[in-house]
Amino acid sequence: MSRPPGTGGSGASSEPDISFEATVRGERLRFEEEPRTAVGFPGAGERESSSRSERTNLPYTVAPGQEYRDILVHYRLATRLIRAAEGDPGDEGDDEASDHR
């Protein structure tokens, strides 16, 4: 599991700029193929990001063709801008602009 978002780094705030949470429940679930997953945060600027999932009755590596019952997955991803890219309009020192998220 990743460390919680907003821990460490040199930014002024430890709260994420963007976070997303989802909970999925299922009575039965079967994968025909092993899933390929990726999480990315494209764009400019240095950021601190994390994602994690907590699963019940569903292993982190699933077996194709295996049926899983009564599953629960709670997923969270978060990212926070540590340093804006050079030339980014939000990097001009304007306090009002930097307060908007």
CSV table of N, CA and C in Angstrom, one decimal:
chain,number,residue,atom,x,y,z
A,1,MET,N,0.8,-1.2,0.0
A,1,MET,CA,0.0,0.0,0.0
A,1,MET,C,0.9,1.2,0.0
A,2,SER,N,0.4,2.3,-0.6
A,2,SER,CA,1.1,3.5,-0.7
A,2,SER,C,0.9,4.3,0.6
A,3,ARG,N,1.8,5.2,0.9
A,3,ARG,CA,1.6,6.1,2.1
A,3,ARG,C,0.4,7.0,1.8
A,4,PRO,N,-0.2,7.5,2.9
A,4,PRO,CA,-1.3,8.4,2.7
A,4,PRO,C,-0.9,9.6,1.9
A,5,PRO,N,-1.8,10.2,1.1
A,5,PRO,CA,-1.5,11.4,0.4
A,5,PRO,C,-1.2,12.6,1.4
A,6,GLY,N,-0.3,13.4,0.9
A,6,GLY,CA,-0.1,14.6,1.7
A,6,GLY,C,0.9,14.4,2.8
A,7,THR,N,1.6,13.2,2.9
A,7,THR,CA,2.6,13.0,4.0
A,7,THR,C,3.9,13.2,3.3
A,8,GLY,N,4.7,14.0,3.9
A,8,GLY,CA,6.1,14.3,3.4
A,8,GLY,C,6.0,15.5,2.4
A,9,GLY,N,7.0,15.6,1.6
A,9,GLY,CA,7.0,16.7,0.6
A,9,GLY,C,7.3,18.0,1.2
A,10,SER,N,7.4,19.0,0.3
A,10,SER,CA,7.8,20.3,0.8
A,10,SER,C,6.7,21.4,0.6
A,11,GLY,N,5.5,20.9,0.2
A,11,GLY,CA,4.4,21.9,-0.1
A,11,GLY,C,3.9,22.5,1.2
A,12,ALA,N,3.2,23.6,1.1
A,12,ALA,CA,2.7,24.4,2.2
A,12,ALA,C,1.5,23.6,2.9
A,13,SER,N,0.7,22.9,2.1
A,13,SER,CA,-0.4,22.2,2.6
A,13,SER,C,-0.2,20.7,2.4
A,14,SER,N,-0.7,19.9,3.3
A,14,SER,CA,-0.6,18.5,3.2
A,14,SER,C,-1.9,17.9,2.6
A,15,GLU,N,-2.9,18.7,2.4
A,15,GLU,CA,-4.1,18.2,1.8
A,15,GLU,C,-4.0,18.0,0.3
A,16,PRO,N,-4.6,16.9,-0.3
A,16,PRO,CA,-4.5,16.8,-1.7
A,16,PRO,C,-5.3,17.8,-2.5
A,17,ASP,N,-4.8,18.2,-3.7
A,17,ASP,CA,-5.5,19.1,-4.5
A,17,ASP,C,-6.7,18.4,-5.2
A,18,ILE,N,-6.5,17.1,-5.5
A,18,ILE,CA,-7.6,16.3,-6.1
A,18,ILE,C,-7.6,15.0,-5.5
A,19,SER,N,-8.8,14.5,-5.1
A,19,SER,CA,-8.9,13.1,-4.6
A,19,SER,C,-10.1,12.5,-5.1
A,20,PHE,N,-10.1,11.2,-5.3
A,20,PHE,CA,-11.2,10.5,-5.8
A,20,PHE,C,-11.4,9.2,-5.0
A,21,GLU,N,-12.6,8.9,-4.6
A,21,GLU,CA,-12.8,7.6,-3.8
A,21,GLU,C,-14.0,6.9,-4.5
A,22,ALA,N,-13.9,5.6,-4.5
A,22,ALA,CA,-15.0,4.8,-5.0
A,22,ALA,C,-15.1,3.5,-4.2
A,23,THR,N,-16.3,3.0,-4.1
A,23,THR,CA,-16.5,1.7,-3.4
A,23,THR,C,-17.4,0.9,-4.4
A,24,VAL,N,-16.9,-0.3,-4.6
A,24,VAL,CA,-17.6,-1.3,-5.5
A,24,VAL,C,-17.9,-2.5,-4.7
A,25,ARG,N,-19.2,-3.0,-4.8
A,25,ARG,CA,-19.6,-4.2,-4.2
A,25,ARG,C,-20.1,-5.2,-5.3
A,26,GLY,N,-19.9,-6.4,-5.1
A,26,GLY,CA,-20.5,-7.4,-6.1
A,26,GLY,C,-20.8,-8.7,-5.5
A,27,GLU,N,-21.9,-9.3,-5.9
A,27,GLU,CA,-22.2,-10.7,-5.5
A,27,GLU,C,-21.3,-11.7,-6.1
A,28,ARG,N,-21.0,-11.6,-7.4
A,28,ARG,CA,-20.2,-12.5,-8.1
A,28,ARG,C,-19.3,-11.7,-9.1
A,29,LEU,N,-18.1,-12.1,-9.2
A,29,LEU,CA,-17.2,-11.5,-10.1
A,29,LEU,C,-16.2,-12.5,-10.7
A,30,ARG,N,-16.0,-12.5,-12.0
A,30,ARG,CA,-15.1,-13.4,-12.7
A,30,ARG,C,-14.4,-12.6,-13.8
A,31,PHE,N,-13.1,-12.8,-13.9
A,31,PHE,CA,-12.2,-12.2,-14.9
A,31,PHE,C,-11.9,-13.2,-16.0
A,32,GLU,N,-12.2,-13.0,-17.2
A,32,GLU,CA,-11.8,-13.9,-18.3
A,32,GLU,C,-10.3,-13.8,-18.5
A,33,GLU,N,-9.7,-12.7,-18.3
A,33,GLU,CA,-8.3,-12.5,-18.5
A,33,GLU,C,-7.7,-11.7,-17.3
A,34,GLU,N,-6.4,-11.9,-17.0
A,34,GLU,CA,-5.8,-11.1,-15.9
A,34,GLU,C,-5.9,-9.6,-16.3
A,35,PRO,N,-6.5,-8.7,-15.5
A,35,PRO,CA,-6.6,-7.3,-15.9
A,35,PRO,C,-5.2,-6.6,-15.9
A,36,ARG,N,-5.1,-5.6,-16.8
A,36,ARG,CA,-3.9,-4.8,-16.8
A,36,ARG,C,-4.4,-3.4,-16.3
A,37,THR,N,-3.7,-2.9,-15.3
A,37,THR,CA,-4.1,-1.6,-14.7
A,37,THR,C,-3.0,-0.7,-14.6
A,38,ALA,N,-3.3,0.6,-14.7
A,38,ALA,CA,-2.2,1.6,-14.5
A,38,ALA,C,-2.9,2.9,-14.0
A,39,VAL,N,-2.2,3.6,-13.2
A,39,VAL,CA,-2.7,4.9,-12.7
A,39,VAL,C,-1.6,5.9,-13.0
A,40,GLY,N,-2.0,7.0,-13.6
A,40,GLY,CA,-1.1,8.1,-14.0
A,40,GLY,C,-1.7,9.5,-13.8
A,41,PHE,N,-0.8,10.4,-13.5
A,41,PHE,CA,-1.2,11.8,-13.3
A,41,PHE,C,-0.4,12.6,-14.3
A,42,PRO,N,-0.8,12.7,-15.6
A,42,PRO,CA,-0.1,13.4,-16.6
A,42,PRO,C,-0.2,15.0,-16.3
A,43,GLY,N,0.7,15.7,-16.9
A,43,GLY,CA,0.7,17.1,-16.8
A,43,GLY,C,2.0,17.7,-16.4
A,44,ALA,N,2.1,19.0,-16.2
A,44,ALA,CA,3.3,19.6,-15.8
A,44,ALA,C,3.3,19.9,-14.4
A,45,GLY,N,4.5,20.1,-13.8
A,45,GLY,CA,4.6,20.4,-12.4
A,45,GLY,C,4.9,19.2,-11.6
A,46,GLU,N,5.6,19.4,-10.5
A,46,GLU,CA,6.0,18.3,-9.6
A,46,GLU,C,4.8,18.1,-8.6
A,47,ARG,N,4.5,16.8,-8.5
A,47,ARG,CA,3.4,16.5,-7.6
A,47,ARG,C,3.7,15.2,-6.8
A,48,GLU,N,2.9,15.1,-5.7
A,48,GLU,CA,3.0,14.0,-4.8
A,48,GLU,C,1.7,13.3,-4.9
A,49,SER,N,1.7,12.0,-5.3
A,49,SER,CA,0.5,11.3,-5.6
A,49,SER,C,0.5,9.9,-5.0
A,50,SER,N,-0.7,9.4,-4.7
A,50,SER,CA,-0.8,8.0,-4.2
A,50,SER,C,-2.1,7.4,-4.6
A,51,SER,N,-2.2,6.1,-4.6
A,51,SER,CA,-3.4,5.4,-4.9
A,51,SER,C,-3.3,4.1,-4.0
A,52,ARG,N,-4.5,3.7,-3.6
A,52,ARG,CA,-4.5,2.4,-2.8
A,52,ARG,C,-5.9,1.8,-2.9
A,53,SER,N,-6.0,0.5,-2.7
A,53,SER,CA,-7.3,-0.1,-2.7
A,53,SER,C,-7.3,-1.1,-1.5
A,54,GLU,N,-8.4,-1.2,-0.9
A,54,GLU,CA,-8.7,-2.2,0.2
A,54,GLU,C,-9.7,-3.1,-0.3
A,55,ARG,N,-9.4,-4.4,-0.2
A,55,ARG,CA,-10.3,-5.4,-0.9
A,55,ARG,C,-10.7,-6.4,0.2
A,56,THR,N,-12.0,-6.9,0.0
A,56,THR,CA,-12.5,-8.0,0.8
A,56,THR,C,-13.0,-9.1,-0.2
A,57,ASN,N,-12.5,-10.3,0.0
A,57,ASN,CA,-12.8,-11.4,-0.8
A,57,ASN,C,-12.4,-11.3,-2.3
A,58,LEU,N,-11.4,-10.5,-2.5
A,58,LEU,CA,-10.8,-10.3,-3.8
A,58,LEU,C,-9.3,-10.1,-3.7
A,59,PRO,N,-8.5,-11.1,-4.1
A,59,PRO,CA,-7.0,-10.9,-4.0
A,59,PRO,C,-6.5,-9.8,-4.9
A,60,TYR,N,-5.3,-9.3,-4.6
A,60,TYR,CA,-4.7,-8.3,-5.4
A,60,TYR,C,-4.3,-8.8,-6.8
A,61,THR,N,-3.9,-10.1,-6.8
A,61,THR,CA,-3.7,-10.7,-8.1
A,61,THR,C,-4.8,-11.7,-8.3
A,62,VAL,N,-5.7,-11.5,-9.3
A,62,VAL,CA,-6.8,-12.4,-9.5
A,62,VAL,C,-6.4,-13.5,-10.5
A,63,ALA,N,-7.1,-14.6,-10.5
A,63,ALA,CA,-6.9,-15.7,-11.4
A,63,ALA,C,-8.0,-15.7,-12.5
A,64,PRO,N,-7.6,-15.7,-13.7
A,64,PRO,CA,-8.6,-15.8,-14.8
A,64,PRO,C,-9.5,-17.0,-14.6
A,65,GLY,N,-10.8,-16.8,-14.8
A,65,GLY,CA,-11.7,-17.9,-14.7
A,65,GLY,C,-12.2,-18.2,-13.3
A,66,GLN,N,-11.5,-17.7,-12.3
A,66,GLN,CA,-11.9,-17.9,-10.9
A,66,GLN,C,-13.1,-17.0,-10.6
A,67,GLU,N,-14.1,-17.6,-9.9
A,67,GLU,CA,-15.2,-16.7,-9.5
A,67,GLU,C,-15.0,-16.3,-8.0
A,68,TYR,N,-15.2,-15.0,-7.8
A,68,TYR,CA,-15.1,-14.4,-6.5
A,68,TYR,C,-16.5,-14.0,-6.1
A,69,ARG,N,-16.8,-14.2,-4.8
A,69,ARG,CA,-18.2,-13.9,-4.3
A,69,ARG,C,-18.1,-12.9,-3.2
A,70,ASP,N,-19.2,-12.1,-3.1
A,70,ASP,CA,-19.3,-11.1,-2.0
A,70,ASP,C,-18.1,-10.2,-1.9
A,71,ILE,N,-17.7,-9.6,-3.0
A,71,ILE,CA,-16.5,-8.8,-3.0
A,71,ILE,C,-16.8,-7.3,-2.6
A,72,LEU,N,-15.8,-6.7,-2.1
A,72,LEU,CA,-15.9,-5.3,-1.8
A,72,LEU,C,-14.5,-4.7,-2.1
A,73,VAL,N,-14.5,-3.6,-2.8
A,73,VAL,CA,-13.3,-2.9,-3.1
A,73,VAL,C,-13.5,-1.4,-2.8
A,74,HIS,N,-12.6,-0.8,-2.0
A,74,HIS,CA,-12.7,0.6,-1.7
A,74,HIS,C,-11.4,1.1,-2.3
A,75,TYR,N,-11.5,2.1,-3.2
A,75,TYR,CA,-10.3,2.6,-3.9
A,75,TYR,C,-10.2,4.1,-3.7
A,76,ARG,N,-9.0,4.6,-3.5
A,76,ARG,CA,-8.7,6.0,-3.3
A,76,ARG,C,-7.5,6.4,-4.1
A,77,LEU,N,-7.6,7.5,-4.8
A,77,LEU,CA,-6.4,8.1,-5.4
A,77,LEU,C,-6.4,9.6,-5.0
A,78,ALA,N,-5.2,10.2,-4.9
A,78,ALA,CA,-5.1,11.6,-4.5
A,78,ALA,C,-3.8,12.1,-5.1
A,79,THR,N,-3.8,13.4,-5.4
A,79,THR,CA,-2.6,14.1,-5.9
A,79,THR,C,-2.5,15.5,-5.4
A,80,ARG,N,-1.4,16.0,-5.2
A,80,ARG,CA,-1.2,17.4,-4.7
A,80,ARG,C,0.0,18.0,-5.5
A,81,LEU,N,-0.2,19.2,-6.0
A,81,LEU,CA,0.9,19.9,-6.7
A,81,LEU,C,1.9,20.4,-5.6
A,82,ILE,N,3.1,20.0,-5.8
A,82,ILE,CA,4.2,20.5,-4.9
A,82,ILE,C,4.8,21.8,-5.4
A,83,ARG,N,5.1,21.7,-6.7
A,83,ARG,CA,5.7,22.9,-7.4
A,83,ARG,C,5.2,23.0,-8.8
A,84,ALA,N,4.6,24.1,-9.1
A,84,ALA,CA,4.1,24.4,-10.5
A,84,ALA,C,5.2,24.4,-11.5
A,85,ALA,N,4.9,24.0,-12.7
A,85,ALA,CA,5.8,24.1,-13.8
A,85,ALA,C,6.2,25.5,-14.1
A,86,GLU,N,7.4,25.8,-14.6
A,86,GLU,CA,7.8,27.2,-15.0
A,86,GLU,C,6.8,27.6,-16.1
A,87,GLY,N,6.4,28.9,-16.0
A,87,GLY,CA,5.5,29.4,-17.0
A,87,GLY,C,4.0,29.1,-16.7
A,88,ASP,N,3.8,28.3,-15.7
A,88,ASP,CA,2.4,28.0,-15.3
A,88,ASP,C,1.7,29.3,-14.8
A,89,PRO,N,0.6,29.7,-15.3
A,89,PRO,CA,-0.1,30.9,-14.8
A,89,PRO,C,-0.3,30.9,-13.3
A,90,GLY,N,-0.4,29.7,-12.7
A,90,GLY,CA,-0.6,29.7,-11.2
A,90,GLY,C,0.6,29.8,-10.4
A,91,ASP,N,1.8,30.0,-11.1
A,91,ASP,CA,3.1,30.1,-10.5
A,91,ASP,C,3.6,31.5,-10.5
A,92,GLU,N,2.8,32.5,-10.5
A,92,GLU,CA,3.2,33.9,-10.6
A,92,GLU,C,3.2,34.6,-9.3
A,93,GLY,N,2.9,33.9,-8.2
A,93,GLY,CA,3.0,34.6,-6.9
A,93,GLY,C,1.7,35.3,-6.5
A,94,ASP,N,0.7,35.2,-7.3
A,94,ASP,CA,-0.6,35.8,-7.1
A,94,ASP,C,-1.4,35.0,-6.1
A,95,ASP,N,-1.5,35.5,-4.8
A,95,ASP,CA,-2.2,34.8,-3.8
A,95,ASP,C,-3.6,34.4,-4.1
A,96,GLU,N,-4.3,35.3,-4.8
A,96,GLU,CA,-5.7,35.0,-5.1
A,96,GLU,C,-5.8,33.8,-6.1
A,97,ALA,N,-4.9,33.8,-7.1
A,97,ALA,CA,-4.9,32.7,-8.0
A,97,ALA,C,-4.5,31.4,-7.4
A,98,SER,N,-3.6,31.4,-6.4
A,98,SER,CA,-3.2,30.2,-5.8
A,98,SER,C,-4.2,29.6,-4.8
A,99,ASP,N,-5.2,30.4,-4.4
A,99,ASP,CA,-6.2,29.9,-3.5
A,99,ASP,C,-7.2,29.1,-4.2
A,100,HIS,N,-7.3,29.2,-5.5
A,100,HIS,CA,-8.4,28.4,-6.2
A,100,HIS,C,-7.8,27.1,-6.6
A,101,ARG,N,-8.7,26.0,-6.3
A,101,ARG,CA,-8.3,24.7,-6.6
A,101,ARG,C,-9.3,24.0,-7.5
